[in-house]
PDB file of C-alpha atoms in Angstrom:
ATOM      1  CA  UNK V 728     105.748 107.322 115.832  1.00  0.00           C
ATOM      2  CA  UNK V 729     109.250 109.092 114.759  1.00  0.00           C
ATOM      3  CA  UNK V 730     110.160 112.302 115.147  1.00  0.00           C
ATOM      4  CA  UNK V 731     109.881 113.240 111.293  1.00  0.00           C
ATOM      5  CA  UNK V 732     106.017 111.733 111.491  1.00  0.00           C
ATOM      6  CA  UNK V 733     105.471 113.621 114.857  1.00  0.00           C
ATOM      7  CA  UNK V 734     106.512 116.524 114.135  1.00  0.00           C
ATOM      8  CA  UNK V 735     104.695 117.029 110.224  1.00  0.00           C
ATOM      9  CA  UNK V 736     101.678 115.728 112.087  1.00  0.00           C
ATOM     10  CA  UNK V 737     102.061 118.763 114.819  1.00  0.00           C
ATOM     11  CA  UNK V 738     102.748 120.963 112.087  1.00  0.00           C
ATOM     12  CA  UNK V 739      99.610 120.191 110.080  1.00  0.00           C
ATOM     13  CA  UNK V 740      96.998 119.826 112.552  1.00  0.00           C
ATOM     14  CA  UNK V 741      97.973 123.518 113.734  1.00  0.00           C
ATOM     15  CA  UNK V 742      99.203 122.474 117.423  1.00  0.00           C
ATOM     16  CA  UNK V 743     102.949 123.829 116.186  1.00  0.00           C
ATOM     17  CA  UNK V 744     101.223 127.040 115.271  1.00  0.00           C
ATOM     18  CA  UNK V 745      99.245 127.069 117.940  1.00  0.00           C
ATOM     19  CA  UNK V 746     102.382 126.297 120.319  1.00  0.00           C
ATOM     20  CA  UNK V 747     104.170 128.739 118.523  1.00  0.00           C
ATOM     21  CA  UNK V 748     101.618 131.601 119.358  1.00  0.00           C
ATOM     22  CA  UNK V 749     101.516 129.942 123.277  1.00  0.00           C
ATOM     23  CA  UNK V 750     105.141 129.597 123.967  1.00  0.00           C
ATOM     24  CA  UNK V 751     107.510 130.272 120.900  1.00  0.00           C
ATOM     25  CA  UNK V 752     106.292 133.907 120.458  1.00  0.00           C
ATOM     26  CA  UNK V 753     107.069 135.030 123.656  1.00  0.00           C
ATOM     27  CA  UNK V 754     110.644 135.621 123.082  1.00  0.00           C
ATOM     28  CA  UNK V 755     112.928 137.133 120.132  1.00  0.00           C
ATOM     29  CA  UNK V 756     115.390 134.135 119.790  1.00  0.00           C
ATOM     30  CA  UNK V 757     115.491 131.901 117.243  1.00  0.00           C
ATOM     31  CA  UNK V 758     114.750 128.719 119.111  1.00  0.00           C
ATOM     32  CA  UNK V 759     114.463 125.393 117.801  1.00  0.00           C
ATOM     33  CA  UNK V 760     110.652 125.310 118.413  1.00  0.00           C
ATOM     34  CA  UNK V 761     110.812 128.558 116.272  1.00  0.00           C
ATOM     35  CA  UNK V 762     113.780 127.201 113.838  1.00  0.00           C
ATOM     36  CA  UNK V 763     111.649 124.124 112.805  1.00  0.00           C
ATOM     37  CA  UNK V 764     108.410 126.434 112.721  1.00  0.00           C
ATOM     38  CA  UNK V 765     109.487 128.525 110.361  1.00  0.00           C
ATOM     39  CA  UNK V 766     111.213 125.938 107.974  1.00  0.00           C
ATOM     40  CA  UNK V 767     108.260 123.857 108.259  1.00  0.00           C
ATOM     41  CA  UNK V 768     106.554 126.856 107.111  1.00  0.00           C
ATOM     42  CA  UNK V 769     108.207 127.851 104.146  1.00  0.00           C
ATOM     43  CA  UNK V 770     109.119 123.483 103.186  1.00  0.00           C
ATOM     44  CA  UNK V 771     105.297 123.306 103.414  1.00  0.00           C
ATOM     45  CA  UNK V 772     104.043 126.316 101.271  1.00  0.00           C
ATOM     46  CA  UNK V 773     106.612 125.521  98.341  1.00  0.00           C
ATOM     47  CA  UNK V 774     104.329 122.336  97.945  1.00  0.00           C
ATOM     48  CA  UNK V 775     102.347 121.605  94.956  1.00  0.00           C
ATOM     49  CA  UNK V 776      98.455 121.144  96.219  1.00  0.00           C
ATOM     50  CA  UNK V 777      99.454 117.430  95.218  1.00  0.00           C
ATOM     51  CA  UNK V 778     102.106 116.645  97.120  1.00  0.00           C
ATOM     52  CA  UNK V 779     100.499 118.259  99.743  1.00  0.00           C
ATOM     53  CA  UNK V 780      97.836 115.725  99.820  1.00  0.00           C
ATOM     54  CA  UNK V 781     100.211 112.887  99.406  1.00  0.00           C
ATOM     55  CA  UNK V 782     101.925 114.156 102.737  1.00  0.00           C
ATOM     56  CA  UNK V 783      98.589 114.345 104.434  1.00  0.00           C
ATOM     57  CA  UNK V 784      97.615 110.690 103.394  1.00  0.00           C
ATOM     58  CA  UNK V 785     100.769 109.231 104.645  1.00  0.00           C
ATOM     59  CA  UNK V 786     100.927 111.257 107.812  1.00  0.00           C
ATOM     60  CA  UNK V 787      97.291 112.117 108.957  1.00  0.00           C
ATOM     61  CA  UNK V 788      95.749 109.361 107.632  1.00  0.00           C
ATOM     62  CA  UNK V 789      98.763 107.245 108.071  1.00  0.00           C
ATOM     63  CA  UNK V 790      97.908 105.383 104.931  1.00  0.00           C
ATOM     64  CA  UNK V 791     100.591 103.038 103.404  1.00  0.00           C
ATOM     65  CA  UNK V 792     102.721 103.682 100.102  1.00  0.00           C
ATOM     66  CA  UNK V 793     100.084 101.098  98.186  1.00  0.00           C
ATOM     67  CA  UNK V 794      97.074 102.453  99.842  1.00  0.00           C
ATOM     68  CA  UNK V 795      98.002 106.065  98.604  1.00  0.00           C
ATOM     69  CA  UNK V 796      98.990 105.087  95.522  1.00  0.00           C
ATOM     70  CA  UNK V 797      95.779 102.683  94.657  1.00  0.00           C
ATOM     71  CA  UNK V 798      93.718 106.181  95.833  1.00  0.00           C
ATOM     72  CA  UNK V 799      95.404 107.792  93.197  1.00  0.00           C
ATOM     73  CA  UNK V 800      95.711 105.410  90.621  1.00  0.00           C
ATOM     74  CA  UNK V 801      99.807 105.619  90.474  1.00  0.00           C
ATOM     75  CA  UNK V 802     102.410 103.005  91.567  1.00  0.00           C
ATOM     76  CA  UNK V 803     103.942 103.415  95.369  1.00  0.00           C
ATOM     77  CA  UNK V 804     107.482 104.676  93.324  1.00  0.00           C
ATOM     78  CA  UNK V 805     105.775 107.485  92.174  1.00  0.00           C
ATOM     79  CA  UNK V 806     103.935 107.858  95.364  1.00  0.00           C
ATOM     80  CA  UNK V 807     107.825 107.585  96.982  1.00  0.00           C
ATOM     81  CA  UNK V 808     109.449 110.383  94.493  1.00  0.00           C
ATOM     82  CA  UNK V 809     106.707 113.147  95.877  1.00  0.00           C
ATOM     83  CA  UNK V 810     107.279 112.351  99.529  1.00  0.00           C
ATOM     84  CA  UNK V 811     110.444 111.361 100.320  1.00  0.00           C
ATOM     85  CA  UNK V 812     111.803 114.904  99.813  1.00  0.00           C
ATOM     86  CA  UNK V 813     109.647 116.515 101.851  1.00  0.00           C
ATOM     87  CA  UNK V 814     110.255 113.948 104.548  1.00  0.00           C
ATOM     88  CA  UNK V 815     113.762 114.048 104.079  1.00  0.00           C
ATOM     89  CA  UNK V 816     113.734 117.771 104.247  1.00  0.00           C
ATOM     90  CA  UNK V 817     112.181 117.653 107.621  1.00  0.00           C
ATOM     91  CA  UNK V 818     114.618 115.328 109.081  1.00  0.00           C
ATOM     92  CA  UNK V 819     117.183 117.845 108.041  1.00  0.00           C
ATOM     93  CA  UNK V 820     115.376 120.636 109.774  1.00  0.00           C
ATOM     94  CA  UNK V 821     115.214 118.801 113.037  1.00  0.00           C
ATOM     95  CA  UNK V 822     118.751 117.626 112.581  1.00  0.00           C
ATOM     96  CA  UNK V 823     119.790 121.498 112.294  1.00  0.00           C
ATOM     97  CA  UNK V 824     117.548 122.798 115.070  1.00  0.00           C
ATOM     98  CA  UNK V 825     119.214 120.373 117.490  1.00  0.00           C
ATOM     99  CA  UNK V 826     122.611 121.577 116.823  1.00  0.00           C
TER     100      UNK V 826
END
């Protein structure tokens, strides 16, 4: 598993929340826990219900490009165009919080 996977997975099963309330809260500085938190946050709430889902499939379920797209009834390019900026997005976020 990559970091981009591990950490959308953390982020939608609640443990980064849950970390966050554990460990992040306890101090004012914008860490990198908190950084990608937050950004996660807001990345994740701009999503359409739909794309949403798609993210889910591919990460939770870990379902392949086809597999999501036969669900759905659309091709894996389509499939592609609703994920991969929402994965590429979080690479960025971990990229900044690191720096």
């Amino acid at each position: 598993m990559n970091e981009v996977e591990l950490n959308i997975r953390l982020y939608l099963t609640d443990v980064m929340k849950s970390w966050a309330a554990d460990k992040i809260d306890k101090t004012d500085q914008l860490t990198p826990q908190r950084f990608i938190l937050n950004a996660m946050t807001e990345l994740f709430v701009s999503l359409s219900d739909d794309d949403l889902e798609l993210i889910r499939l591919r990460y939770m379920e870990r379902l392949t490009l086809s597999e999501v797209a036969s669900r759905y009834l659309l091709n894996e390019r389509t499939v592609r165009n609703h994920t991969n900026p929402t994965v590429k997005k979080v690479r960025e976020l971990i990229k900044q919080a690191k720096e």
